[in-house]
């Protein structure tokens, strides 16, 4: 029998529907094995009081004792519910809203729904039609019915003119009399009213009367959960510590007793009402201790008690904390740090971690010698082993084995050795928040000294990792299937192109880019020694290319070395960041265009546009997309090491002279800022004299603000052109900005020219004092400086007022990012929960669980984005190049 057949022969039950109801008082009494009648818990001898909350009939939580209901011990008996008869009924806070809905929609006199007979008939028919198939539409209709019934003041059935019911969270109900006074409705009255509503009318309100009568939402009997739900702990000192729920139940019983005595002795109504309200308070906080508008119930120490709702709710609650997620074994977590020498597919694992995480390996005749070595070395020395499992399934802890040699000798095929993590093992590596597929990828272990995980710099973008203290998690797959999947599906090099937008997310950045630029520059010539260094860094096993210059010394160009590592059949043409007006790649002189012919970089410099991550139509994207992942991964590994080595050999540094501007530049900048300020002044004059005309759809003030912001923001843009004109074209600052390695012209402008207009939420700064932003300005000033225009630059130094505005704008940006991440995080959670069982079926359709069709073709075009050219099936430009 095949597995399928075997599964099909198992009788199956299918859940057709789930119904939620409320337990009736009778039901609670039937479930109950005893009534809890006393607030005493233990007697002087420390034994449970009969009829108390720790009664043995409810079940037992300590070993040895036997349950008095079923006679079983605590590990077999799940416990049994008891009950408390409440002297006066109280509202169940969880159902207060439903009580309110029913009260509003029904007549307090006859209990009928406040709708005319013909309306009832019409709604009933519509509801019946919707109920089976369109649950949400039925719900909408019920909401509509509730609203309609709530609007009517006179009962169409008995003609009673009712008063408005008011609900005050969490559990107070009032009736508004004609003269506007509020009369409190106590739970007893409410219960009577709700009990009058006929079953047929309840169905219109969305309540199934078979499982939930509205008066059951007002508790006359309270179920008491067994001790397993609220276990007590016996401390070593002999003192018993009770669960929060037990404390709460004792409070309820005590208050119930007091109320009972008060009623029996005929105490005045206000005393009874006070006790009744306290009973209500204790029952409410037993269910939920975070109710708005009422004080939180606390321990003597001041710690808030945990209600039933608090056990279930939130991140650490039963659902999110214990059921849909669990802590796992075979995992490790530590700080990450960079390592440019390892492969993108690798992760550096500290020896201390490699000695704890293990891989179970079955002994065969081929690996028995190696496994014996591991067992001999044991748990202390790496690479060793921590456990040995015999064919009978006995687990031997190597820490306590005296004669490891004898044990190693006994190893035979069929045994399992749990050996340490070694180089080449596949593991899963992950950084939270796990927002997309590439937040968790397969890495090959490289055991290294130190205490941090080592990560290749090019793999930072998919994880969104940096090294300012970020920590990451590592998981070791324990079965051959899991390891095979990780290796074939999850390995880093198979995820160079992201499923998010179909471009390379892994690629060169920062130092790699500037290194590549400098190496590919046409002024770069390399001696034999340098070539040897570089080819060594790239781990090339092939013969070096012939030198480009033979006399007087042999010299190689940087482009030759780069070409040495390119695939031999690669052809590509693309503009660089240095492209001028020249449009034809083949006739332009200089390095403005990249031309690769049969794997030879004949022209052009490398920059972010060609080898960087996240670039459309780039050299690197072609390699990643057109060659197998191994080839692309290998190219990236070797070329990135090569670029970095060249940066080491050549040297690259950034200092004050990297952003030097000559005097003429400053003259021009001064003029530019002056004219900007003058234009702003003119605008202010125009505005103050009332000559300024409002733009369509704006007030005059808004028009003025728009115009002055535009004028002042333009200053920095214009400054950028001046800086670009005068800055030395081979200065480090300019090169980094231009190649895309780090920073931009704007950063340089801010360093040497002007910070420009500071904005908060896209507007000039205007908050502060009533008529001005700071007391340093004249009253009523609306000029450039008051609005946060910063004339100075970082190198020139900021005035205190400028510094303040710059800090204010910076803080605004910080708050913005914090708010955005919180919002998108919560949205992500909701989306994941809503879409968790959507999958692409083998026929290419997208379905929900239960085979419900969502899309006939994945994404409506059937394209796997991570195997596409930015979402398209093929890139026409590169296809043309292939044909040529
Ligand atoms: Mg960080
Ligand atoms: Zn039992
Ligand atoms: Zn009525």
PDB file of N, CA, C and O in Angstrom, residues 613-663:
ATOM      1  N   UNK A 613      24.544  46.285  -5.872  1.00  0.00           N
ATOM      2  CA  UNK A 613      23.285  45.587  -5.642  1.00  0.00           C
ATOM      3  C   UNK A 613      22.129  46.502  -6.025  1.00  0.00           C
ATOM      4  O   UNK A 613      22.289  47.715  -6.112  1.00  0.00           O
ATOM      5  N   UNK A 614      20.974  45.893  -6.259  1.00  0.00           N
ATOM      6  CA  UNK A 614      19.726  46.613  -6.496  1.00  0.00           C
ATOM      7  C   UNK A 614      19.774  47.522  -7.722  1.00  0.00           C
ATOM      8  O   UNK A 614      19.157  48.571  -7.746  1.00  0.00           O
ATOM      9  N   UNK A 615      20.554  47.160  -8.746  1.00  0.00           N
ATOM     10  CA  UNK A 615      20.647  47.991  -9.940  1.00  0.00           C
ATOM     11  C   UNK A 615      19.932  47.342 -11.117  1.00  0.00           C
ATOM     12  O   UNK A 615      20.071  46.150 -11.360  1.00  0.00           O
ATOM     13  N   UNK A 616      19.187  48.152 -11.834  1.00  0.00           N
ATOM     14  CA  UNK A 616      18.478  47.663 -13.018  1.00  0.00           C
ATOM     15  C   UNK A 616      19.481  47.547 -14.167  1.00  0.00           C
ATOM     16  O   UNK A 616      20.361  48.391 -14.298  1.00  0.00           O
ATOM     17  N   UNK A 617      19.329  46.501 -14.985  1.00  0.00           N
ATOM     18  CA  UNK A 617      20.126  46.429 -16.225  1.00  0.00           C
ATOM     19  C   UNK A 617      21.606  46.612 -15.995  1.00  0.00           C
ATOM     20  O   UNK A 617      22.228  47.491 -16.569  1.00  0.00           O
ATOM     21  N   UNK A 618      22.199  45.809 -15.143  1.00  0.00           N
ATOM     22  CA  UNK A 618      23.617  46.027 -14.858  1.00  0.00           C
ATOM     23  C   UNK A 618      24.436  44.793 -15.215  1.00  0.00           C
ATOM     24  O   UNK A 618      23.906  43.699 -15.417  1.00  0.00           O
ATOM     25  N   UNK A 619      25.740  45.005 -15.303  1.00  0.00           N
ATOM     26  CA  UNK A 619      26.686  43.924 -15.591  1.00  0.00           C
ATOM     27  C   UNK A 619      26.472  42.782 -14.595  1.00  0.00           C
ATOM     28  O   UNK A 619      26.366  41.615 -14.967  1.00  0.00           O
ATOM     29  N   UNK A 620      26.385  43.134 -13.306  1.00  0.00           N
ATOM     30  CA  UNK A 620      26.225  42.119 -12.254  1.00  0.00           C
ATOM     31  C   UNK A 620      24.887  41.416 -12.372  1.00  0.00           C
ATOM     32  O   UNK A 620      24.805  40.207 -12.204  1.00  0.00           O
ATOM     33  N   UNK A 621      23.836  42.149 -12.718  1.00  0.00           N
ATOM     34  CA  UNK A 621      22.533  41.516 -12.879  1.00  0.00           C
ATOM     35  C   UNK A 621      22.574  40.491 -14.009  1.00  0.00           C
ATOM     36  O   UNK A 621      21.998  39.413 -13.911  1.00  0.00           O
ATOM     37  N   UNK A 622      23.311  40.822 -15.085  1.00  0.00           N
ATOM     38  CA  UNK A 622      23.434  39.871 -16.200  1.00  0.00           C
ATOM     39  C   UNK A 622      24.133  38.604 -15.745  1.00  0.00           C
ATOM     40  O   UNK A 622      23.709  37.495 -16.032  1.00  0.00           O
ATOM     41  N   UNK A 623      25.231  38.776 -15.007  1.00  0.00           N
ATOM     42  CA  UNK A 623      25.977  37.588 -14.552  1.00  0.00           C
ATOM     43  C   UNK A 623      25.083  36.753 -13.638  1.00  0.00           C
ATOM     44  O   UNK A 623      24.983  35.533 -13.769  1.00  0.00           O
ATOM     45  N   UNK A 624      24.383  37.435 -12.710  1.00  0.00           N
ATOM     46  CA  UNK A 624      23.560  36.711 -11.740  1.00  0.00           C
ATOM     47  C   UNK A 624      22.400  36.003 -12.414  1.00  0.00           C
ATOM     48  O   UNK A 624      21.970  34.934 -11.992  1.00  0.00           O
ATOM     49  N   UNK A 625      21.886  36.588 -13.497  1.00  0.00           N
ATOM     50  CA  UNK A 625      20.681  36.032 -14.105  1.00  0.00           C
ATOM     51  C   UNK A 625      21.004  35.016 -15.199  1.00  0.00           C
ATOM     52  O   UNK A 625      20.312  34.033 -15.344  1.00  0.00           O
ATOM     53  N   UNK A 626      22.071  35.261 -15.978  1.00  0.00           N
ATOM     54  CA  UNK A 626      22.330  34.422 -17.151  1.00  0.00           C
ATOM     55  C   UNK A 626      23.235  33.235 -16.880  1.00  0.00           C
ATOM     56  O   UNK A 626      23.392  32.362 -17.722  1.00  0.00           O
ATOM     57  N   UNK A 627      23.888  33.201 -15.725  1.00  0.00           N
ATOM     58  CA  UNK A 627      24.780  32.084 -15.423  1.00  0.00           C
ATOM     59  C   UNK A 627      24.239  31.331 -14.220  1.00  0.00           C
ATOM     60  O   UNK A 627      23.449  31.868 -13.445  1.00  0.00           O
ATOM     61  N   UNK A 628      24.662  30.070 -14.049  1.00  0.00           N
ATOM     62  CA  UNK A 628      24.193  29.306 -12.885  1.00  0.00           C
ATOM     63  C   UNK A 628      24.617  29.995 -11.584  1.00  0.00           C
ATOM     64  O   UNK A 628      25.623  30.707 -11.574  1.00  0.00           O
ATOM     65  N   UNK A 629      23.857  29.783 -10.512  1.00  0.00           N
ATOM     66  CA  UNK A 629      24.168  30.435  -9.243  1.00  0.00           C
ATOM     67  C   UNK A 629      25.605  30.189  -8.780  1.00  0.00           C
ATOM     68  O   UNK A 629      26.238  31.086  -8.225  1.00  0.00           O
ATOM     69  N   UNK A 630      26.149  28.978  -9.048  1.00  0.00           N
ATOM     70  CA  UNK A 630      27.519  28.688  -8.607  1.00  0.00           C
ATOM     71  C   UNK A 630      28.492  29.640  -9.288  1.00  0.00           C
ATOM     72  O   UNK A 630      29.422  30.158  -8.668  1.00  0.00           O
ATOM     73  N   UNK A 631      28.269  29.865 -10.592  1.00  0.00           N
ATOM     74  CA  UNK A 631      29.176  30.735 -11.356  1.00  0.00           C
ATOM     75  C   UNK A 631      29.075  32.166 -10.836  1.00  0.00           C
ATOM     76  O   UNK A 631      30.083  32.827 -10.575  1.00  0.00           O
ATOM     77  N   UNK A 632      27.845  32.632 -10.671  1.00  0.00           N
ATOM     78  CA  UNK A 632      27.641  33.997 -10.183  1.00  0.00           C
ATOM     79  C   UNK A 632      28.224  34.159  -8.789  1.00  0.00           C
ATOM     80  O   UNK A 632      28.933  35.130  -8.506  1.00  0.00           O
ATOM     81  N   UNK A 633      27.962  33.180  -7.924  1.00  0.00           N
ATOM     82  CA  UNK A 633      28.477  33.249  -6.561  1.00  0.00           C
ATOM     83  C   UNK A 633      29.983  33.261  -6.541  1.00  0.00           C
ATOM     84  O   UNK A 633      30.615  34.033  -5.807  1.00  0.00           O
ATOM     85  N   UNK A 634      30.592  32.409  -7.368  1.00  0.00           N
ATOM     86  CA  UNK A 634      32.057  32.332  -7.403  1.00  0.00           C
ATOM     87  C   UNK A 634      32.639  33.651  -7.917  1.00  0.00           C
ATOM     88  O   UNK A 634      33.628  34.156  -7.397  1.00  0.00           O
ATOM     89  N   UNK A 635      31.986  34.221  -8.956  1.00  0.00           N
ATOM     90  CA  UNK A 635      32.487  35.490  -9.504  1.00  0.00           C
ATOM     91  C   UNK A 635      32.458  36.561  -8.426  1.00  0.00           C
ATOM     92  O   UNK A 635      33.416  37.291  -8.224  1.00  0.00           O
ATOM     93  N   UNK A 636      31.364  36.625  -7.697  1.00  0.00           N
ATOM     94  CA  UNK A 636      31.233  37.652  -6.662  1.00  0.00           C
ATOM     95  C   UNK A 636      32.286  37.444  -5.578  1.00  0.00           C
ATOM     96  O   UNK A 636      32.987  38.380  -5.186  1.00  0.00           O
ATOM     97  N   UNK A 637      32.444  36.190  -5.117  1.00  0.00           N
ATOM     98  CA  UNK A 637      33.437  35.894  -4.084  1.00  0.00           C
ATOM     99  C   UNK A 637      34.827  36.375  -4.489  1.00  0.00           C
ATOM    100  O   UNK A 637      35.480  37.120  -3.773  1.00  0.00           O
ATOM    101  N   UNK A 638      35.247  35.943  -5.689  1.00  0.00           N
ATOM    102  CA  UNK A 638      36.628  36.233  -6.075  1.00  0.00           C
ATOM    103  C   UNK A 638      36.797  37.700  -6.448  1.00  0.00           C
ATOM    104  O   UNK A 638      37.773  38.341  -6.045  1.00  0.00           O
ATOM    105  N   UNK A 639      35.854  38.262  -7.177  1.00  0.00           N
ATOM    106  CA  UNK A 639      36.016  39.651  -7.609  1.00  0.00           C
ATOM    107  C   UNK A 639      35.959  40.615  -6.429  1.00  0.00           C
ATOM    108  O   UNK A 639      36.722  41.577  -6.375  1.00  0.00           O
ATOM    109  N   UNK A 640      35.062  40.367  -5.480  1.00  0.00           N
ATOM    110  CA  UNK A 640      34.983  41.270  -4.339  1.00  0.00           C
ATOM    111  C   UNK A 640      36.272  41.233  -3.528  1.00  0.00           C
ATOM    112  O   UNK A 640      36.776  42.273  -3.085  1.00  0.00           O
ATOM    113  N   UNK A 641      36.836  40.026  -3.348  1.00  0.00           N
ATOM    114  CA  UNK A 641      38.116  39.935  -2.626  1.00  0.00           C
ATOM    115  C   UNK A 641      39.209  40.684  -3.379  1.00  0.00           C
ATOM    116  O   UNK A 641      40.030  41.372  -2.793  1.00  0.00           O
ATOM    117  N   UNK A 642      39.132  40.571  -4.707  1.00  0.00           N
ATOM    118  CA  UNK A 642      40.104  41.228  -5.575  1.00  0.00           C
ATOM    119  C   UNK A 642      40.013  42.748  -5.438  1.00  0.00           C
ATOM    120  O   UNK A 642      41.025  43.432  -5.250  1.00  0.00           O
ATOM    121  N   UNK A 643      38.803  43.294  -5.485  1.00  0.00           N
ATOM    122  CA  UNK A 643      38.628  44.749  -5.393  1.00  0.00           C
ATOM    123  C   UNK A 643      39.144  45.265  -4.056  1.00  0.00           C
ATOM    124  O   UNK A 643      39.812  46.293  -3.990  1.00  0.00           O
ATOM    125  N   UNK A 644      38.853  44.520  -3.015  1.00  0.00           N
ATOM    126  CA  UNK A 644      39.251  44.959  -1.682  1.00  0.00           C
ATOM    127  C   UNK A 644      40.769  44.907  -1.545  1.00  0.00           C
ATOM    128  O   UNK A 644      41.388  45.794  -0.953  1.00  0.00           O
ATOM    129  N   UNK A 645      41.380  43.869  -2.126  1.00  0.00           N
ATOM    130  CA  UNK A 645      42.824  43.744  -2.048  1.00  0.00           C
ATOM    131  C   UNK A 645      43.498  44.919  -2.760  1.00  0.00           C
ATOM    132  O   UNK A 645      44.483  45.474  -2.288  1.00  0.00           O
ATOM    133  N   UNK A 646      42.895  45.314  -3.874  1.00  0.00           N
ATOM    134  CA  UNK A 646      43.487  46.447  -4.599  1.00  0.00           C
ATOM    135  C   UNK A 646      43.364  47.726  -3.782  1.00  0.00           C
ATOM    136  O   UNK A 646      44.268  48.553  -3.748  1.00  0.00           O
ATOM    137  N   UNK A 647      42.254  47.873  -3.091  1.00  0.00           N
ATOM    138  CA  UNK A 647      42.075  49.038  -2.244  1.00  0.00           C
ATOM    139  C   UNK A 647      43.129  49.037  -1.133  1.00  0.00           C
ATOM    140  O   UNK A 647      43.679  50.081  -0.784  1.00  0.00           O
ATOM    141  N   UNK A 648      43.433  47.844  -0.615  1.00  0.00           N
ATOM    142  CA  UNK A 648      44.484  47.720   0.409  1.00  0.00           C
ATOM    143  C   UNK A 648      45.830  48.125  -0.150  1.00  0.00           C
ATOM    144  O   UNK A 648      46.586  48.871   0.464  1.00  0.00           O
ATOM    145  N   UNK A 649      46.144  47.598  -1.343  1.00  0.00           N
ATOM    146  CA  UNK A 649      47.457  47.834  -1.934  1.00  0.00           C
ATOM    147  C   UNK A 649      47.646  49.304  -2.295  1.00  0.00           C
ATOM    148  O   UNK A 649      48.708  49.880  -2.073  1.00  0.00           O
ATOM    149  N   UNK A 650      46.592  49.892  -2.849  1.00  0.00           N
ATOM    150  CA  UNK A 650      46.707  51.257  -3.332  1.00  0.00           C
ATOM    151  C   UNK A 650      46.566  52.256  -2.197  1.00  0.00           C
ATOM    152  O   UNK A 650      47.299  53.239  -2.120  1.00  0.00           O
ATOM    153  N   UNK A 651      45.648  52.006  -1.296  1.00  0.00           N
ATOM    154  CA  UNK A 651      45.359  52.934  -0.206  1.00  0.00           C
ATOM    155  C   UNK A 651      44.277  53.901  -0.612  1.00  0.00           C
ATOM    156  O   UNK A 651      44.189  54.328  -1.766  1.00  0.00           O
ATOM    157  N   UNK A 652      43.405  54.219   0.350  1.00  0.00           N
ATOM    158  CA  UNK A 652      42.314  55.146   0.052  1.00  0.00           C
ATOM    159  C   UNK A 652      41.924  55.796   1.360  1.00  0.00           C
ATOM    160  O   UNK A 652      41.644  55.129   2.345  1.00  0.00           O
ATOM    161  N   UNK A 653      41.946  57.130   1.378  1.00  0.00           N
ATOM    162  CA  UNK A 653      41.651  57.793   2.635  1.00  0.00           C
ATOM    163  C   UNK A 653      40.860  59.068   2.377  1.00  0.00           C
ATOM    164  O   UNK A 653      40.924  59.635   1.293  1.00  0.00           O
ATOM    165  N   UNK A 654      40.144  59.480   3.391  1.00  0.00           N
ATOM    166  CA  UNK A 654      39.272  60.633   3.252  1.00  0.00           C
ATOM    167  C   UNK A 654      39.660  61.659   4.303  1.00  0.00           C
ATOM    168  O   UNK A 654      39.775  61.341   5.481  1.00  0.00           O
ATOM    169  N   UNK A 655      39.883  62.905   3.856  1.00  0.00           N
ATOM    170  CA  UNK A 655      40.263  63.937   4.805  1.00  0.00           C
ATOM    171  C   UNK A 655      39.714  65.278   4.375  1.00  0.00           C
ATOM    172  O   UNK A 655      38.886  65.360   3.463  1.00  0.00           O
ATOM    173  N   UNK A 656      40.179  66.343   5.056  1.00  0.00           N
ATOM    174  CA  UNK A 656      39.689  67.677   4.740  1.00  0.00           C
ATOM    175  C   UNK A 656      39.958  68.028   3.283  1.00  0.00           C
ATOM    176  O   UNK A 656      39.116  68.635   2.617  1.00  0.00           O
ATOM    177  N   UNK A 657      41.118  67.639   2.776  1.00  0.00           N
ATOM    178  CA  UNK A 657      41.446  68.017   1.404  1.00  0.00           C
ATOM    179  C   UNK A 657      40.648  67.223   0.372  1.00  0.00           C
ATOM    180  O   UNK A 657      40.679  67.529  -0.806  1.00  0.00           O
ATOM    181  N   UNK A 658      39.919  66.183   0.832  1.00  0.00           N
ATOM    182  CA  UNK A 658      39.090  65.420  -0.112  1.00  0.00           C
ATOM    183  C   UNK A 658      37.875  66.222  -0.549  1.00  0.00           C
ATOM    184  O   UNK A 658      37.200  65.870  -1.508  1.00  0.00           O
ATOM    185  N   UNK A 659      37.568  67.266   0.217  1.00  0.00           N
ATOM    186  CA  UNK A 659      36.407  68.077  -0.150  1.00  0.00           C
ATOM    187  C   UNK A 659      36.817  69.552  -0.255  1.00  0.00           C
ATOM    188  O   UNK A 659      36.053  70.446   0.071  1.00  0.00           O
ATOM    189  N   UNK A 660      38.046  69.782  -0.732  1.00  0.00           N
ATOM    190  CA  UNK A 660      38.556  71.153  -0.820  1.00  0.00           C
ATOM    191  C   UNK A 660      37.895  71.906  -1.969  1.00  0.00           C
ATOM    192  O   UNK A 660      37.695  71.358  -3.056  1.00  0.00           O
ATOM    193  N   UNK A 661      37.531  73.186  -1.713  1.00  0.00           N
ATOM    194  CA  UNK A 661      37.023  74.039  -2.781  1.00  0.00           C
ATOM    195  C   UNK A 661      37.903  75.285  -2.876  1.00  0.00           C
ATOM    196  O   UNK A 661      38.302  75.829  -1.842  1.00  0.00           O
ATOM    197  N   UNK A 662      38.203  75.761  -4.086  1.00  0.00           N
ATOM    198  CA  UNK A 662      39.000  76.977  -4.229  1.00  0.00           C
ATOM    199  C   UNK A 662      38.205  78.225  -3.855  1.00  0.00           C
ATOM    200  O   UNK A 662      36.985  78.158  -3.702  1.00  0.00           O
ATOM    201  N   UNK A 663      38.924  79.369  -3.751  1.00  0.00           N
ATOM    202  CA  UNK A 663      38.282  80.606  -3.309  1.00  0.00           C
ATOM    203  C   UNK A 663      37.158  81.039  -4.255  1.00  0.00           C
ATOM    204  O   UNK A 663      36.105  81.495  -3.798  1.00  0.00           O
TER     205      UNK A 663
END
